[in-house]
Short mmCIF file of N, CA and C in Angstrom, two decimals:
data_model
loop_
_atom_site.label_atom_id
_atom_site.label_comp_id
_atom_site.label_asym_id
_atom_site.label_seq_id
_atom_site.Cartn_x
_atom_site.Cartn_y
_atom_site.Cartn_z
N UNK L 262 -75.70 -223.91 -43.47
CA UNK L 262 -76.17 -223.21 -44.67
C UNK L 262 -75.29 -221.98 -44.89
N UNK L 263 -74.99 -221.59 -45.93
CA UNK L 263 -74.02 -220.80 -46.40
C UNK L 263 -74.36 -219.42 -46.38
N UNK L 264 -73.99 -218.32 -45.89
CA UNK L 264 -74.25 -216.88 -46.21
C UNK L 264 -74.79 -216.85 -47.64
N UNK L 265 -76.08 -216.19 -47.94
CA UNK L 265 -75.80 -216.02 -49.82
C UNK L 265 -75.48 -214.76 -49.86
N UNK L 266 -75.17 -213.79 -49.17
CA UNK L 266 -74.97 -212.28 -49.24
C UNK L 266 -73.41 -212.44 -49.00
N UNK L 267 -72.71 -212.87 -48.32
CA UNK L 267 -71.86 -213.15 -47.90
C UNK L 267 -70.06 -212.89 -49.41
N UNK L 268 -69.36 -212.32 -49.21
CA UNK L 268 -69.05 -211.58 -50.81
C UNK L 268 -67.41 -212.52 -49.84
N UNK L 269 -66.81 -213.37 -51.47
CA UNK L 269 -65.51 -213.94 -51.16
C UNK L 269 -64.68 -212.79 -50.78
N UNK L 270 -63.45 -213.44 -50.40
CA UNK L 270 -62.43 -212.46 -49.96
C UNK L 270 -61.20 -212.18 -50.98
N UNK L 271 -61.11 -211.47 -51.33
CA UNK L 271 -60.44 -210.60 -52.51
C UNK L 271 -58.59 -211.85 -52.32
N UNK L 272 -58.35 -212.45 -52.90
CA UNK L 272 -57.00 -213.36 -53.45
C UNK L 272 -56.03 -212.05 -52.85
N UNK L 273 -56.04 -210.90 -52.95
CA UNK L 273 -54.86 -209.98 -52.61
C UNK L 273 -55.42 -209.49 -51.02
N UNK L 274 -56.33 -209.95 -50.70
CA UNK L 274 -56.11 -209.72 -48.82
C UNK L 274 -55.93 -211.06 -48.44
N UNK L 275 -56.33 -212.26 -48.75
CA UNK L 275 -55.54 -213.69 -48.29
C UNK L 275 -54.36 -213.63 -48.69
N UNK L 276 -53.63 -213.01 -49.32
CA UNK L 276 -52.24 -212.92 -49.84
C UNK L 276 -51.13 -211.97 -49.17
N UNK L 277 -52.27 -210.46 -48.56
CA UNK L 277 -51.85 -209.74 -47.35
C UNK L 277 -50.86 -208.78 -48.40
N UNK L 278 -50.81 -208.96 -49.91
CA UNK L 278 -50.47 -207.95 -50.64
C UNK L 278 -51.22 -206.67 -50.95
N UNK L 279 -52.20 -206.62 -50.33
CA UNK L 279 -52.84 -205.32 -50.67
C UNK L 279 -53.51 -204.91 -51.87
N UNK L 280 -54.30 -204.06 -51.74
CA UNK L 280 -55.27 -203.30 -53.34
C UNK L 280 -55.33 -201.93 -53.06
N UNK L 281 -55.22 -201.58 -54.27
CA UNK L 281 -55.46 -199.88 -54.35
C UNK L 281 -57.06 -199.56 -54.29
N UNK L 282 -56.40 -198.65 -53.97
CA UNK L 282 -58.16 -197.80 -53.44
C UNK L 282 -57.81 -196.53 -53.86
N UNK L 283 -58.74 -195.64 -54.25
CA UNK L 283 -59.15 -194.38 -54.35
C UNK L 283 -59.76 -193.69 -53.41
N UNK L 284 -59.32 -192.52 -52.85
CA UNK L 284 -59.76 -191.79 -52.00
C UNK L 284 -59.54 -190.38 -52.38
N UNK L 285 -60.51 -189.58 -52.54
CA UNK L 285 -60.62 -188.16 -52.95
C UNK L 285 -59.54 -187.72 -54.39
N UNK L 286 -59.99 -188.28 -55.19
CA UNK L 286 -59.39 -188.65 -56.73
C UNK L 286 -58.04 -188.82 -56.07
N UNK L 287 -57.38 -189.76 -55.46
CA UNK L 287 -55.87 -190.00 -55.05
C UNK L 287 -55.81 -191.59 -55.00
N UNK L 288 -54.97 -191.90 -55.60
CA UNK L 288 -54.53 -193.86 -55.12
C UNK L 288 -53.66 -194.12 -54.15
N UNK L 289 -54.10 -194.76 -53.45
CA UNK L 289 -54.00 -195.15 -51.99
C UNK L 289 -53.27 -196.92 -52.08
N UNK L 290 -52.82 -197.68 -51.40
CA UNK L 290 -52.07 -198.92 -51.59
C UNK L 290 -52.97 -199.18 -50.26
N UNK L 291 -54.14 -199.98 -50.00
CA UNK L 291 -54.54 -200.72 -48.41
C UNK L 291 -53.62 -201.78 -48.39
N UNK L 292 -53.40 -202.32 -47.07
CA UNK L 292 -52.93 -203.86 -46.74
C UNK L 292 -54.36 -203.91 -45.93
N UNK L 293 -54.16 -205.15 -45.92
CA UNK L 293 -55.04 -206.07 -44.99
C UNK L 293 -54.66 -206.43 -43.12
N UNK L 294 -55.70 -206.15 -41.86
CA UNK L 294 -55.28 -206.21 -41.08
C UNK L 294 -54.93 -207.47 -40.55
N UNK L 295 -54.10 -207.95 -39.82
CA UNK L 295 -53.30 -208.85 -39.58
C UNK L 295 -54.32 -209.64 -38.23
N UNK L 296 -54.38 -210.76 -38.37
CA UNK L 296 -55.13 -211.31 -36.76
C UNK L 296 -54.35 -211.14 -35.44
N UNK L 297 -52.86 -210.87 -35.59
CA UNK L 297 -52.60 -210.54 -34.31
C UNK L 297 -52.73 -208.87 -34.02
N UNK L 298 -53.26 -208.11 -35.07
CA UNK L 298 -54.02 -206.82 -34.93
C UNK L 298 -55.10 -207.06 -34.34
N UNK L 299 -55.77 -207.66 -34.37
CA UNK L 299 -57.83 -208.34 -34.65
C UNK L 299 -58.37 -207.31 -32.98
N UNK L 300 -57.19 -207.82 -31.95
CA UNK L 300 -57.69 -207.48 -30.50
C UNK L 300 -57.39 -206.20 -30.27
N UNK L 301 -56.24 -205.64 -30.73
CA UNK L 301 -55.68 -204.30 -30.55
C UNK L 301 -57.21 -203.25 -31.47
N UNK L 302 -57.21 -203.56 -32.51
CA UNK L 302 -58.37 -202.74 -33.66
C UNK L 302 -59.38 -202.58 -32.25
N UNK L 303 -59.97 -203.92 -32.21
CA UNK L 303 -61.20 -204.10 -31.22
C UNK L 303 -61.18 -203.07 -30.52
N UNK L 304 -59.94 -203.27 -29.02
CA UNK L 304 -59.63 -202.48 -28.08
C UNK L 304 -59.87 -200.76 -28.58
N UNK L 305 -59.59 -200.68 -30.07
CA UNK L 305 -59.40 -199.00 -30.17
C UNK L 305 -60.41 -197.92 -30.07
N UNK L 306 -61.48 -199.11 -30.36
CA UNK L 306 -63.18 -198.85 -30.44
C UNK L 306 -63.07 -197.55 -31.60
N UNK L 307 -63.05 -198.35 -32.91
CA UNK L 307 -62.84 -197.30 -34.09
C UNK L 307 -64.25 -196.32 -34.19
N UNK L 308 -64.40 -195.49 -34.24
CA UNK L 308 -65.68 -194.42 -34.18
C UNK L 308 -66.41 -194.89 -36.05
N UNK L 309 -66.96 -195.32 -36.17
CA UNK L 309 -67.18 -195.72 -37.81
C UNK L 309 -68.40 -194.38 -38.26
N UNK L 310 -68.80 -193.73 -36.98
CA UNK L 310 -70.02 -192.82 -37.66
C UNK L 310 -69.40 -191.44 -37.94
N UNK L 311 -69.67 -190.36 -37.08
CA UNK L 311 -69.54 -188.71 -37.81
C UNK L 311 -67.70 -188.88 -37.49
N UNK L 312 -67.34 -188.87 -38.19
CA UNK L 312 -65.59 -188.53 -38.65
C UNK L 312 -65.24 -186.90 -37.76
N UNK L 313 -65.96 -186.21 -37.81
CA UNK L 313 -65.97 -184.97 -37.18
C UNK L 313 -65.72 -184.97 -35.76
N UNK L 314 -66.36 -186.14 -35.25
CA UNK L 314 -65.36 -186.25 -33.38
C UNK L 314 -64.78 -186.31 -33.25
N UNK L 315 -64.45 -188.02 -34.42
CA UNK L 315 -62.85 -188.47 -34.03
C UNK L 315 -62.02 -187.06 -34.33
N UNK L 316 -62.17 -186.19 -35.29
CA UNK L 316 -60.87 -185.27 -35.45
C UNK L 316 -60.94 -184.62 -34.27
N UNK L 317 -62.39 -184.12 -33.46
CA UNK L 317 -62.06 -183.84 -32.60
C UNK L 317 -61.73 -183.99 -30.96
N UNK L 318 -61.48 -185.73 -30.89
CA UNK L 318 -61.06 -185.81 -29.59
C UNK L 318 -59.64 -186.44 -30.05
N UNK L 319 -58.90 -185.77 -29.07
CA UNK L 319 -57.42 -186.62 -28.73
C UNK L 319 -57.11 -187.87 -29.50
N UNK L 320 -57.76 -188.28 -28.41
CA UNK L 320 -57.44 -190.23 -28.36
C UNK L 320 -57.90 -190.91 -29.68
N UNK L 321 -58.99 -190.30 -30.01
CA UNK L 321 -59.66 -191.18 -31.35
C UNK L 321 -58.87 -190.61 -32.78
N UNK L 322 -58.10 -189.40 -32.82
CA UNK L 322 -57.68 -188.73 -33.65
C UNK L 322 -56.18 -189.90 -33.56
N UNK L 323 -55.80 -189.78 -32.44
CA UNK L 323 -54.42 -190.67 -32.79
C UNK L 323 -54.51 -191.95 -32.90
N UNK L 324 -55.82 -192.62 -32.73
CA UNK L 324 -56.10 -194.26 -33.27
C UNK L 324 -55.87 -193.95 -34.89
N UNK L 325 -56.80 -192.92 -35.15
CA UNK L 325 -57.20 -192.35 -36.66
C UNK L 325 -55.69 -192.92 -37.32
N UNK L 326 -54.14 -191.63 -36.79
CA UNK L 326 -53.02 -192.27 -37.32
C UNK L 326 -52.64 -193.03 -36.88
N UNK L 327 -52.43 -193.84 -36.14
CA UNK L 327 -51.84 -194.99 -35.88
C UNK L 327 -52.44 -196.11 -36.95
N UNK L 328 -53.55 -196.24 -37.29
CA UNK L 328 -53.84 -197.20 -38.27
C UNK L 328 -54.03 -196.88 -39.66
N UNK L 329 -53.88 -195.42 -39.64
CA UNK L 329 -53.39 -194.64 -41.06
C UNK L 329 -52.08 -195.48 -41.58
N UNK L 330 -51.45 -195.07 -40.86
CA UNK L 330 -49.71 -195.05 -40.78
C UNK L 330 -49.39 -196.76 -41.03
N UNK L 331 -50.45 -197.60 -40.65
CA UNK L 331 -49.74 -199.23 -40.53
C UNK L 331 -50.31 -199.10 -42.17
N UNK L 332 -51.50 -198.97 -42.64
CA UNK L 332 -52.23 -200.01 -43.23
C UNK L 332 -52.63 -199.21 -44.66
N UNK L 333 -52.40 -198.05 -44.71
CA UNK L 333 -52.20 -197.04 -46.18
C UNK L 333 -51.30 -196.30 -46.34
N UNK L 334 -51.25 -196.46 -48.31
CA UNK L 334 -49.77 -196.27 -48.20
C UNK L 334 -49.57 -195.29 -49.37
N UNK L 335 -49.40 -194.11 -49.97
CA UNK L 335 -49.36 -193.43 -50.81
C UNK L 335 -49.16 -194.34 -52.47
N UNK L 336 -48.99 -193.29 -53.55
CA UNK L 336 -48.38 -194.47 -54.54
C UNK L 336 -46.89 -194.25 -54.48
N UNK L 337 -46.22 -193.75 -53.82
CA UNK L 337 -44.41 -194.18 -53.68
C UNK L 337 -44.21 -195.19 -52.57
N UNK L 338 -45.52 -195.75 -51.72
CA UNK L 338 -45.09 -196.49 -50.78
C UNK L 338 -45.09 -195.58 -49.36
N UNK L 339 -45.07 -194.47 -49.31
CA UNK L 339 -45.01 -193.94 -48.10
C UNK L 339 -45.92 -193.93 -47.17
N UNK L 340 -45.92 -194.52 -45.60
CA UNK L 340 -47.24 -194.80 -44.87
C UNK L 340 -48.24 -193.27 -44.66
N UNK L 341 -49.02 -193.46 -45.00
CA UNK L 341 -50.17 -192.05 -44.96
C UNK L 341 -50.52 -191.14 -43.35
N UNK L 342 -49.90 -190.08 -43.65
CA UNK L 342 -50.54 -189.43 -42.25
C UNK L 342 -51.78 -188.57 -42.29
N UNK L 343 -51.59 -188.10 -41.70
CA UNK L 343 -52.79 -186.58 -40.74
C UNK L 343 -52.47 -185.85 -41.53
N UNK L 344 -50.94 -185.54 -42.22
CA UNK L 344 -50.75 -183.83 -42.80
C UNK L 344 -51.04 -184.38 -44.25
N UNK L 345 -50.29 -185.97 -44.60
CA UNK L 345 -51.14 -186.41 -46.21
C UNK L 345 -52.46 -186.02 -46.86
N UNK L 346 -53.33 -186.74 -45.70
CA UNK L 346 -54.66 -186.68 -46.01
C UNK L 346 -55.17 -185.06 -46.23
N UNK L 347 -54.90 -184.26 -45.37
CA UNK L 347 -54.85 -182.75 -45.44
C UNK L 347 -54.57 -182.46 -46.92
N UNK L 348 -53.03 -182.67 -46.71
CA UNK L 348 -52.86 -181.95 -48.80
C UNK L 348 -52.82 -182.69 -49.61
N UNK L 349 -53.99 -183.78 -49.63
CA UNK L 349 -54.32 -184.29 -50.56
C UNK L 349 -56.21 -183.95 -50.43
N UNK L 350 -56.60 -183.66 -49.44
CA UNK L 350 -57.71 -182.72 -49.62
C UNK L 350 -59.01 -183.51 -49.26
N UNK L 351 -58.70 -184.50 -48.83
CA UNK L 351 -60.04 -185.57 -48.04
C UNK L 351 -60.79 -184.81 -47.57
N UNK L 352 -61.95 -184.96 -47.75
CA UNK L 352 -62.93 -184.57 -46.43
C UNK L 352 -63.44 -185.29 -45.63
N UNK L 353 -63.92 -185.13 -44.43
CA UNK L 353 -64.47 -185.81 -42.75
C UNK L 353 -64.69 -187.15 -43.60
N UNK L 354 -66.19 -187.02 -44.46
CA UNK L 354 -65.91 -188.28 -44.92
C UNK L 354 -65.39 -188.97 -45.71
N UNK L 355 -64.22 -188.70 -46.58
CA UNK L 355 -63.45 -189.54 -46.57
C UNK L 355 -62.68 -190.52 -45.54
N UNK L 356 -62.77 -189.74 -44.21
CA UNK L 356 -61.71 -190.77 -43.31
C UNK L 356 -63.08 -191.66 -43.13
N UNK L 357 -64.09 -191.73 -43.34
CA UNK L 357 -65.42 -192.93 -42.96
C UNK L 357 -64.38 -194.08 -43.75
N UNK L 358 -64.61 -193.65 -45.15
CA UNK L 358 -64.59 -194.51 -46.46
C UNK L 358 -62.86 -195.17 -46.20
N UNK L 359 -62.13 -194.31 -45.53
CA UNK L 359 -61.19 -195.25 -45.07
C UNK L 359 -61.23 -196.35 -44.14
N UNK L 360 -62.16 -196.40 -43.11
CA UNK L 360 -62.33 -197.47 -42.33
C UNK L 360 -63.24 -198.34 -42.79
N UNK L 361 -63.87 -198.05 -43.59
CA UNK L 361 -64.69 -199.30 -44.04
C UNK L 361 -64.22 -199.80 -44.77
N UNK L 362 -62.97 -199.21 -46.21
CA UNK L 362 -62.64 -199.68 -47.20
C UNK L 362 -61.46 -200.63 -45.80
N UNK L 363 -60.43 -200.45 -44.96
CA UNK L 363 -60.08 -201.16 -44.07
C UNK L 363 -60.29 -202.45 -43.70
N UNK L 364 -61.85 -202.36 -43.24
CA UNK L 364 -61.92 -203.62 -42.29
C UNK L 364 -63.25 -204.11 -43.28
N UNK L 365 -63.64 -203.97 -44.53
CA UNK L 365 -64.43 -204.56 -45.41
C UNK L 365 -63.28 -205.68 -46.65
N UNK L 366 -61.84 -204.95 -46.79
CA UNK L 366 -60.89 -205.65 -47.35
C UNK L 366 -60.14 -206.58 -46.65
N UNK L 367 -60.50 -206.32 -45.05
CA UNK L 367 -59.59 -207.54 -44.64
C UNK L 367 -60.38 -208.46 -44.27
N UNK L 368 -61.83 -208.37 -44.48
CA UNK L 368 -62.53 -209.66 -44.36
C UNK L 368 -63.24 -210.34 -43.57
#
């Protein structure tokens, strides 16, 4: 029996071309994560609740860019960092709305 809640998968993440997203009035380029990512993501144990730890521990702050940097991309194409998100003016939760918009677009 079929999910009925269950929402298709967007033609531009089976395609692995990506969709724009908005984040803190700014357009953003997502890609979609890759299955030979699938175990590495897992392993990173992404923090999905208060955004306010991850900035403040080490380790979870540099998962934060490391999957900044693969998988969003400014509108010139440039991969998004730590000092982007800064002067472009995100707040804590915006970096939520980045991991869900993430791993809700790749399916």
């Amino acid at each position: 029996m079929a999910n009925k809640e269950a929402k298709p998968v967007p033609f531009s993440a089976m395609a692995g071309s990506g969709t724009t997203i908005e984040i803190a009035g700014k357009q953003y380029q997502l890609t979609v994560l890759k299955v030979k990512e699938s175990e590495e993501f897992t392993q990173d144990n992404v923090n999905f609740g208060s955004q306010y730890l991850t900035l403040m521990d080490p380790d979870a702050k540099a998962t934060l860019v490391k999957w900044l940097g693969r998988h969003l991309f400014t509108e010139t194409g440039e991969p998004v960092t730590l000092e982007i998100i800064e002067n472009d003016d995100w707040t804590v939760a915006d970096i939520k709305t980045f991991w869900r918009k993430l791993v809700d677009f790749s399916g």
